[in-house]
Amino acid sequence: GAGVSQSPSNKVTEKGKDVELRCDPISGHTALYWYRQSLGQGLEFLIYFQGNSAPDKSGLPSDRFSAERTGGSVSTLTIQRTQQEDSAVYLCASSPGQPISGNTIYFGEGSWLTVV
Amino acid sequence: SQELEQSPQSLIVQEGKNLTINCTSSKTLYGLYWYKQKYGEGLIFLMMLQKGGEEKSHEKITAKLDEKKQQSSLHITASQPSHAGIYLCGAYFSGSARQLTFGSGTQLTVLP
């Protein structure tokens, strides 16, 4: 597609269940980012991929959170044993390379996660 | 993020008025991005600035990065209801060039 695609757009899950969120970046973009936006909060960096490797995963809040990227394309963010505080919008972004190289970063529309 | 402070937090203006949103950093910026977000939607890229003193314009929106590269301003001329939304600045700093740090946003309302 023309832009960053995320699925599902909305997810309601019960506390304790695992969830998977998917991101399909813009074709050819080597850099991929996951951010979280909680109600009334700013954007919180979670993880950065360059190709299939994640040189910066400093923002993952706990070991319940993991992410992978395969084929230098699609990425999946997995949250295990979800908690109510995990409720947020999870935003994926991609760019042709690192920000320091002057690359534009494009965001998807997000996956709204509600843990009940 | 305390590294990036946006002001004002919210702004209500009458259609046709000009307005300015500021983004101030506690350290030297290596690059500054401006995005717009509408409720329930993703971030729409507006502009990116890298060089001190740089200024870019798109339609009625102008963004500047000051010479010392610690502040950016976003100026909207003759505002329209379509400009309403949340404006976010994001920056990358030395030592964390792989991620953008975002400000807390400015909520803009334009009254018709």
mmCIF file of N, CA and C in Angstrom, chain A residues 3-108:
data_model
loop_
_atom_site.group_PDB
_atom_site.id
_atom_site.type_symbol
_atom_site.label_atom_id
_atom_site.label_comp_id
_atom_site.label_asym_id
_atom_site.label_seq_id
_atom_site.Cartn_x
_atom_site.Cartn_y
_atom_site.Cartn_z
ATOM 1 N N GLY A 3 0.808 3.717 2.221
ATOM 2 C CA GLY A 3 1.217 4.196 3.529
ATOM 3 C C GLY A 3 1.523 3.050 4.469
ATOM 4 N N VAL A 4 1.787 3.401 5.743
ATOM 5 C CA VAL A 4 2.013 2.401 6.781
ATOM 6 C C VAL A 4 0.654 1.825 7.191
ATOM 7 N N SER A 5 0.556 0.524 7.162
ATOM 8 C CA SER A 5 -0.702 -0.133 7.463
ATOM 9 C C SER A 5 -0.603 -0.899 8.776
ATOM 10 N N GLN A 6 -1.587 -0.713 9.658
ATOM 11 C CA GLN A 6 -1.582 -1.407 10.939
ATOM 12 C C GLN A 6 -2.884 -2.188 11.122
ATOM 13 N N SER A 7 -2.738 -3.338 11.785
ATOM 14 C CA SER A 7 -3.932 -4.119 12.099
ATOM 15 C C SER A 7 -3.750 -4.856 13.423
ATOM 16 N N PRO A 8 -4.835 -5.090 14.180
ATOM 17 C CA PRO A 8 -6.157 -4.553 13.915
ATOM 18 C C PRO A 8 -6.214 -3.068 14.233
ATOM 19 N N SER A 9 -7.235 -2.392 13.758
ATOM 20 C CA SER A 9 -7.366 -0.969 14.078
ATOM 21 C C SER A 9 -7.890 -0.810 15.505
ATOM 22 N N ASN A 10 -8.688 -1.779 15.935
ATOM 23 C CA ASN A 10 -9.210 -1.787 17.305
ATOM 24 C C ASN A 10 -9.156 -3.198 17.857
ATOM 25 N N LYS A 11 -8.785 -3.303 19.139
ATOM 26 C CA LYS A 11 -8.744 -4.606 19.779
ATOM 27 C C LYS A 11 -9.159 -4.456 21.238
ATOM 28 N N VAL A 12 -10.161 -5.242 21.628
ATOM 29 C CA VAL A 12 -10.546 -5.297 23.028
ATOM 30 C C VAL A 12 -10.178 -6.694 23.522
ATOM 31 N N THR A 13 -9.437 -6.765 24.606
ATOM 32 C CA THR A 13 -8.996 -8.055 25.108
ATOM 33 C C THR A 13 -9.177 -8.120 26.614
ATOM 34 N N GLU A 14 -9.262 -9.341 27.102
ATOM 35 C CA GLU A 14 -9.388 -9.506 28.548
ATOM 36 C C GLU A 14 -8.016 -9.483 29.206
ATOM 37 N N LYS A 15 -7.987 -8.940 30.388
ATOM 38 C CA LYS A 15 -6.749 -8.918 31.170
ATOM 39 C C LYS A 15 -6.169 -10.324 31.254
ATOM 40 N N GLY A 16 -4.866 -10.416 31.014
ATOM 41 C CA GLY A 16 -4.194 -11.705 31.088
ATOM 42 C C GLY A 16 -4.010 -12.395 29.755
ATOM 43 N N LYS A 17 -4.742 -11.940 28.738
ATOM 44 C CA LYS A 17 -4.610 -12.537 27.403
ATOM 45 C C LYS A 17 -3.416 -11.930 26.674
ATOM 46 N N ASP A 18 -2.936 -12.658 25.682
ATOM 47 C CA ASP A 18 -1.864 -12.155 24.824
ATOM 48 C C ASP A 18 -2.473 -11.475 23.601
ATOM 49 N N VAL A 19 -1.814 -10.441 23.100
ATOM 50 C CA VAL A 19 -2.270 -9.790 21.876
ATOM 51 C C VAL A 19 -1.102 -9.589 20.917
ATOM 52 N N GLU A 20 -1.425 -9.602 19.644
ATOM 53 C CA GLU A 20 -0.431 -9.329 18.610
ATOM 54 C C GLU A 20 -0.920 -8.176 17.757
ATOM 55 N N LEU A 21 -0.042 -7.228 17.531
ATOM 56 C CA LEU A 21 -0.354 -6.079 16.690
ATOM 57 C C LEU A 21 0.601 -6.105 15.502
ATOM 58 N N ARG A 22 0.042 -5.839 14.332
ATOM 59 C CA ARG A 22 0.832 -5.990 13.111
ATOM 60 C C ARG A 22 1.059 -4.645 12.435
ATOM 61 N N CYS A 23 2.242 -4.519 11.841
ATOM 62 C CA CYS A 23 2.578 -3.301 11.097
ATOM 63 C C CYS A 23 3.182 -3.676 9.755
ATOM 64 N N ASP A 24 2.640 -3.086 8.715
ATOM 65 C CA ASP A 24 3.143 -3.280 7.355
ATOM 66 C C ASP A 24 3.718 -1.941 6.896
ATOM 67 N N PRO A 25 5.034 -1.805 6.855
ATOM 68 C CA PRO A 25 5.614 -0.481 6.547
ATOM 69 C C PRO A 25 5.520 -0.158 5.063
ATOM 70 N N ILE A 26 5.910 1.045 4.740
ATOM 71 C CA ILE A 26 5.983 1.450 3.339
ATOM 72 C C ILE A 26 7.078 0.622 2.662
ATOM 73 N N SER A 27 6.769 0.150 1.474
ATOM 74 C CA SER A 27 7.697 -0.708 0.753
ATOM 75 C C SER A 27 9.057 -0.037 0.578
ATOM 76 N N GLY A 28 10.106 -0.772 0.913
ATOM 77 C CA GLY A 28 11.457 -0.248 0.741
ATOM 78 C C GLY A 28 12.003 0.474 1.950
ATOM 79 N N HIS A 29 11.162 0.723 2.945
ATOM 80 C CA HIS A 29 11.635 1.414 4.148
ATOM 81 C C HIS A 29 12.361 0.418 5.054
ATOM 82 N N THR A 30 13.613 0.760 5.364
ATOM 83 C CA THR A 30 14.408 -0.159 6.173
ATOM 84 C C THR A 30 14.217 0.075 7.674
ATOM 85 N N ALA A 31 13.840 1.282 8.037
ATOM 86 C CA ALA A 31 13.666 1.607 9.453
ATOM 87 C C ALA A 31 12.190 1.485 9.833
ATOM 88 N N LEU A 32 11.959 0.897 11.001
ATOM 89 C CA LEU A 32 10.590 0.723 11.493
ATOM 90 C C LEU A 32 10.575 1.003 12.987
ATOM 91 N N TYR A 33 9.556 1.713 13.439
ATOM 92 C CA TYR A 33 9.461 2.131 14.844
ATOM 93 C C TYR A 33 8.088 1.748 15.405
ATOM 94 N N TRP A 34 8.075 1.443 16.689
ATOM 95 C CA TRP A 34 6.824 1.304 17.424
ATOM 96 C C TRP A 34 6.801 2.360 18.526
ATOM 97 N N TYR A 35 5.644 3.026 18.632
ATOM 98 C CA TYR A 35 5.408 4.005 19.685
ATOM 99 C C TYR A 35 4.095 3.657 20.378
ATOM 100 N N ARG A 36 3.940 4.164 21.586
ATOM 101 C CA ARG A 36 2.698 3.984 22.335
ATOM 102 C C ARG A 36 2.194 5.356 22.757
ATOM 103 N N GLN A 37 0.893 5.548 22.657
ATOM 104 C CA GLN A 37 0.275 6.806 23.070
ATOM 105 C C GLN A 37 -0.881 6.473 23.995
ATOM 106 N N SER A 38 -0.708 6.759 25.270
ATOM 107 C CA SER A 38 -1.760 6.513 26.251
ATOM 108 C C SER A 38 -2.632 7.742 26.372
ATOM 109 N N LEU A 39 -3.842 7.555 26.881
ATOM 110 C CA LEU A 39 -4.804 8.645 26.995
ATOM 111 C C LEU A 39 -4.187 9.800 27.769
ATOM 112 N N GLY A 40 -4.169 10.953 27.119
ATOM 113 C CA GLY A 40 -3.640 12.137 27.777
ATOM 114 C C GLY A 40 -2.136 12.186 27.884
ATOM 115 N N GLN A 41 -1.472 11.188 27.325
ATOM 116 C CA GLN A 41 -0.006 11.140 27.393
ATOM 117 C C GLN A 41 0.607 11.411 26.026
ATOM 118 N N GLY A 42 1.862 11.691 26.045
ATOM 119 C CA GLY A 42 2.576 11.905 24.800
ATOM 120 C C GLY A 42 2.957 10.594 24.160
ATOM 121 N N LEU A 43 3.687 10.704 23.088
ATOM 122 C CA LEU A 43 4.146 9.515 22.373
ATOM 123 C C LEU A 43 5.381 8.935 23.058
ATOM 124 N N GLU A 44 5.314 7.652 23.326
ATOM 125 C CA GLU A 44 6.393 6.960 24.034
ATOM 126 C C GLU A 44 7.056 5.976 23.088
ATOM 127 N N PHE A 45 8.357 6.141 22.878
ATOM 128 C CA PHE A 45 9.106 5.250 22.012
ATOM 129 C C PHE A 45 9.190 3.852 22.629
ATOM 130 N N LEU A 46 8.991 2.835 21.807
ATOM 131 C CA LEU A 46 9.109 1.464 22.284
ATOM 132 C C LEU A 46 10.339 0.765 21.709
ATOM 133 N N ILE A 47 10.423 0.707 20.375
ATOM 134 C CA ILE A 47 11.488 -0.072 19.751
ATOM 135 C C ILE A 47 11.743 0.428 18.343
ATOM 136 N N TYR A 48 12.986 0.248 17.903
ATOM 137 C CA TYR A 48 13.393 0.639 16.559
ATOM 138 C C TYR A 48 14.038 -0.552 15.864
ATOM 139 N N PHE A 49 13.631 -0.789 14.626
ATOM 140 C CA PHE A 49 14.229 -1.822 13.786
ATOM 141 C C PHE A 49 14.968 -1.185 12.625
ATOM 142 N N GLN A 50 16.134 -1.738 12.329
ATOM 143 C CA GLN A 50 16.824 -1.433 11.078
ATOM 144 C C GLN A 50 16.959 -2.783 10.376
ATOM 145 N N GLY A 51 16.232 -2.938 9.274
ATOM 146 C CA GLY A 51 16.131 -4.272 8.695
ATOM 147 C C GLY A 51 15.401 -5.171 9.681
ATOM 148 N N ASN A 52 15.942 -6.349 9.904
ATOM 149 C CA ASN A 52 15.317 -7.291 10.824
ATOM 150 C C ASN A 52 15.855 -7.217 12.241
ATOM 151 N N SER A 53 16.872 -6.404 12.460
ATOM 152 C CA SER A 53 17.459 -6.335 13.795
ATOM 153 C C SER A 53 16.947 -5.102 14.537
ATOM 154 N N ALA A 54 16.987 -5.196 15.858
ATOM 155 C CA ALA A 54 16.462 -4.118 16.707
ATOM 156 C C ALA A 54 17.591 -3.543 17.544
ATOM 157 N N PRO A 55 18.333 -2.567 16.987
ATOM 158 C CA PRO A 55 19.452 -2.001 17.744
ATOM 159 C C PRO A 55 19.028 -1.143 18.924
ATOM 160 N N ASP A 56 17.759 -0.768 18.975
ATOM 161 C CA ASP A 56 17.285 0.045 20.089
ATOM 162 C C ASP A 56 15.927 -0.463 20.530
ATOM 163 N N LYS A 57 15.896 -1.169 21.640
ATOM 164 C CA LYS A 57 14.639 -1.639 22.219
ATOM 165 C C LYS A 57 14.488 -1.079 23.618
ATOM 166 N N SER A 58 15.106 0.078 23.831
ATOM 167 C CA SER A 58 15.169 0.654 25.169
ATOM 168 C C SER A 58 13.825 1.082 25.727
ATOM 169 N N GLY A 59 12.833 1.259 24.855
ATOM 170 C CA GLY A 59 11.545 1.749 25.327
ATOM 171 C C GLY A 59 10.538 0.678 25.707
ATOM 172 N N LEU A 60 10.867 -0.573 25.477
ATOM 173 C CA LEU A 60 9.917 -1.632 25.847
ATOM 174 C C LEU A 60 9.731 -1.605 27.359
ATOM 175 N N PRO A 61 8.475 -1.463 27.820
ATOM 176 C CA PRO A 61 8.254 -1.215 29.253
ATOM 177 C C PRO A 61 8.499 -2.409 30.169
ATOM 178 N N SER A 62 8.384 -3.613 29.646
ATOM 179 C CA SER A 62 8.610 -4.785 30.486
ATOM 180 C C SER A 62 8.879 -5.982 29.605
ATOM 181 N N ASP A 63 9.222 -7.103 30.227
ATOM 182 C CA ASP A 63 9.494 -8.306 29.437
ATOM 183 C C ASP A 63 8.217 -8.943 28.893
ATOM 184 N N ARG A 64 7.080 -8.353 29.198
ATOM 185 C CA ARG A 64 5.836 -8.849 28.573
ATOM 186 C C ARG A 64 5.716 -8.357 27.140
ATOM 187 N N PHE A 65 6.516 -7.361 26.807
ATOM 188 C CA PHE A 65 6.476 -6.761 25.468
ATOM 189 C C PHE A 65 7.624 -7.306 24.633
ATOM 190 N N SER A 66 7.318 -7.707 23.411
ATOM 191 C CA SER A 66 8.351 -8.136 22.482
ATOM 192 C C SER A 66 7.930 -7.757 21.083
ATOM 193 N N ALA A 67 8.885 -7.671 20.198
ATOM 194 C CA ALA A 67 8.585 -7.336 18.810
ATOM 195 C C ALA A 67 9.568 -8.041 17.907
ATOM 196 N N GLU A 68 9.105 -8.345 16.727
ATOM 197 C CA GLU A 68 9.990 -8.930 15.733
ATOM 198 C C GLU A 68 9.645 -8.358 14.368
ATOM 199 N N ARG A 69 10.621 -8.481 13.497
ATOM 200 C CA ARG A 69 10.422 -8.044 12.124
ATOM 201 C C ARG A 69 11.038 -9.095 11.216
ATOM 202 N N THR A 70 10.301 -9.473 10.211
ATOM 203 C CA THR A 70 10.776 -10.524 9.320
ATOM 204 C C THR A 70 10.835 -10.022 7.882
ATOM 205 N N GLY A 71 11.815 -10.521 7.151
ATOM 206 C CA GLY A 71 11.944 -10.162 5.737
ATOM 207 C C GLY A 71 12.172 -8.688 5.511
ATOM 208 N N GLY A 72 12.620 -7.991 6.555
ATOM 209 C CA GLY A 72 12.842 -6.552 6.431
ATOM 210 C C GLY A 72 11.564 -5.785 6.144
ATOM 211 N N SER A 73 10.432 -6.412 6.461
ATOM 212 C CA SER A 73 9.157 -5.771 6.139
ATOM 213 C C SER A 73 8.230 -5.769 7.345
ATOM 214 N N VAL A 74 7.301 -6.695 7.370
ATOM 215 C CA VAL A 74 6.250 -6.718 8.388
ATOM 216 C C VAL A 74 6.831 -6.889 9.784
ATOM 217 N N SER A 75 6.224 -6.172 10.739
ATOM 218 C CA SER A 75 6.628 -6.288 12.135
ATOM 219 C C SER A 75 5.411 -6.635 12.984
ATOM 220 N N THR A 76 5.679 -7.400 14.035
ATOM 221 C CA THR A 76 4.629 -7.759 14.986
ATOM 222 C C THR A 76 5.065 -7.351 16.384
ATOM 223 N N LEU A 77 4.188 -6.649 17.079
ATOM 224 C CA LEU A 77 4.400 -6.303 18.485
ATOM 225 C C LEU A 77 3.501 -7.208 19.302
ATOM 226 N N THR A 78 4.086 -7.940 20.224
ATOM 227 C CA THR A 78 3.337 -8.885 21.044
ATOM 228 C C THR A 78 3.350 -8.428 22.497
ATOM 229 N N ILE A 79 2.189 -8.434 23.089
ATOM 230 C CA ILE A 79 2.066 -8.121 24.513
ATOM 231 C C ILE A 79 1.491 -9.357 25.193
ATOM 232 N N GLN A 80 2.250 -9.894 26.113
ATOM 233 C CA GLN A 80 1.798 -11.086 26.832
ATOM 234 C C GLN A 80 1.143 -10.693 28.152
ATOM 235 N N ARG A 81 0.194 -11.501 28.555
ATOM 236 C CA ARG A 81 -0.470 -11.316 29.865
ATOM 237 C C ARG A 81 -0.848 -9.843 30.046
ATOM 238 N N THR A 82 -1.684 -9.366 29.140
ATOM 239 C CA THR A 82 -2.016 -7.942 29.122
ATOM 240 C C THR A 82 -2.569 -7.458 30.455
ATOM 241 N N GLN A 83 -2.241 -6.213 30.752
ATOM 242 C CA GLN A 83 -2.715 -5.528 31.948
ATOM 243 C C GLN A 83 -3.506 -4.298 31.511
ATOM 244 N N GLN A 84 -4.309 -3.769 32.407
ATOM 245 C CA GLN A 84 -5.136 -2.618 32.061
ATOM 246 C C GLN A 84 -4.290 -1.414 31.683
ATOM 247 N N GLU A 85 -3.124 -1.291 32.267
ATOM 248 C CA GLU A 85 -2.271 -0.147 31.940
ATOM 249 C C GLU A 85 -1.657 -0.254 30.553
ATOM 250 N N ASP A 86 -1.864 -1.395 29.896
ATOM 251 C CA ASP A 86 -1.382 -1.540 28.517
ATOM 252 C C ASP A 86 -2.350 -0.891 27.530
ATOM 253 N N SER A 87 -3.522 -0.512 27.992
ATOM 254 C CA SER A 87 -4.504 0.131 27.114
ATOM 255 C C SER A 87 -3.926 1.424 26.557
ATOM 256 N N ALA A 88 -3.905 1.517 25.246
ATOM 257 C CA ALA A 88 -3.271 2.667 24.580
ATOM 258 C C ALA A 88 -3.451 2.514 23.083
ATOM 259 N N VAL A 89 -3.005 3.537 22.368
ATOM 260 C CA VAL A 89 -2.889 3.420 20.913
ATOM 261 C C VAL A 89 -1.442 3.071 20.606
ATOM 262 N N TYR A 90 -1.255 2.026 19.831
ATOM 263 C CA TYR A 90 0.090 1.603 19.450
ATOM 264 C C TYR A 90 0.312 2.029 18.000
ATOM 265 N N LEU A 91 1.293 2.897 17.824
ATOM 266 C CA LEU A 91 1.562 3.483 16.516
ATOM 267 C C LEU A 91 2.846 2.911 15.928
ATOM 268 N N CYS A 92 2.767 2.584 14.681
ATOM 269 C CA CYS A 92 3.938 2.107 13.947
ATOM 270 C C CYS A 92 4.345 3.176 12.948
ATOM 271 N N ALA A 93 5.633 3.283 12.695
ATOM 272 C CA ALA A 93 6.138 4.256 11.724
ATOM 273 C C ALA A 93 7.276 3.632 10.940
ATOM 274 N N SER A 94 7.501 4.150 9.758
ATOM 275 C CA SER A 94 8.630 3.663 8.968
ATOM 276 C C SER A 94 9.305 4.824 8.248
ATOM 277 N N SER A 95 10.558 4.612 7.892
ATOM 278 C CA SER A 95 11.298 5.621 7.129
ATOM 279 C C SER A 95 12.366 4.921 6.298
ATOM 280 N N PRO A 96 12.853 5.618 5.260
ATOM 281 C CA PRO A 96 13.870 4.991 4.402
ATOM 282 C C PRO A 96 15.169 4.699 5.147
ATOM 283 N N GLY A 97 15.410 5.411 6.262
ATOM 284 C CA GLY A 97 16.630 5.212 7.037
ATOM 285 C C GLY A 97 16.489 5.926 8.358
ATOM 286 N N GLN A 98 17.613 6.162 9.023
ATOM 287 C CA GLN A 98 17.581 6.795 10.335
ATOM 288 C C GLN A 98 17.211 8.273 10.239
ATOM 289 N N PRO A 99 16.578 8.831 11.301
ATOM 290 C CA PRO A 99 16.231 10.256 11.295
ATOM 291 C C PRO A 99 17.431 11.149 11.060
ATOM 292 N N ILE A 100 18.598 10.775 11.584
ATOM 293 C CA ILE A 100 19.758 11.648 11.502
ATOM 294 C C ILE A 100 20.201 11.849 10.058
ATOM 295 N N SER A 101 19.736 10.985 9.192
ATOM 296 C CA SER A 101 20.059 11.127 7.769
ATOM 297 C C SER A 101 19.072 12.017 7.048
ATOM 298 N N GLY A 102 18.178 12.601 7.815
ATOM 299 C CA GLY A 102 17.215 13.523 7.223
ATOM 300 C C GLY A 102 16.021 12.849 6.587
ATOM 301 N N ASN A 103 15.735 11.632 7.011
ATOM 302 C CA ASN A 103 14.615 10.890 6.430
ATOM 303 C C ASN A 103 13.286 11.238 7.086
ATOM 304 N N THR A 104 12.267 11.330 6.263
ATOM 305 C CA THR A 104 10.915 11.548 6.777
ATOM 306 C C THR A 104 10.416 10.260 7.416
ATOM 307 N N ILE A 105 9.753 10.398 8.536
ATOM 308 C CA ILE A 105 9.175 9.251 9.235
ATOM 309 C C ILE A 105 7.667 9.308 9.069
ATOM 310 N N TYR A 106 7.099 8.236 8.530
ATOM 311 C CA TYR A 106 5.669 8.173 8.258
ATOM 312 C C TYR A 106 5.001 7.246 9.264
ATOM 313 N N PHE A 107 3.887 7.714 9.809
ATOM 314 C CA PHE A 107 3.156 6.943 10.811
ATOM 315 C C PHE A 107 1.909 6.294 10.231
ATOM 316 N N GLY A 108 1.571 5.142 10.796
ATOM 317 C CA GLY A 108 0.299 4.509 10.502
ATOM 318 C C GLY A 108 -0.798 5.133 11.358
#
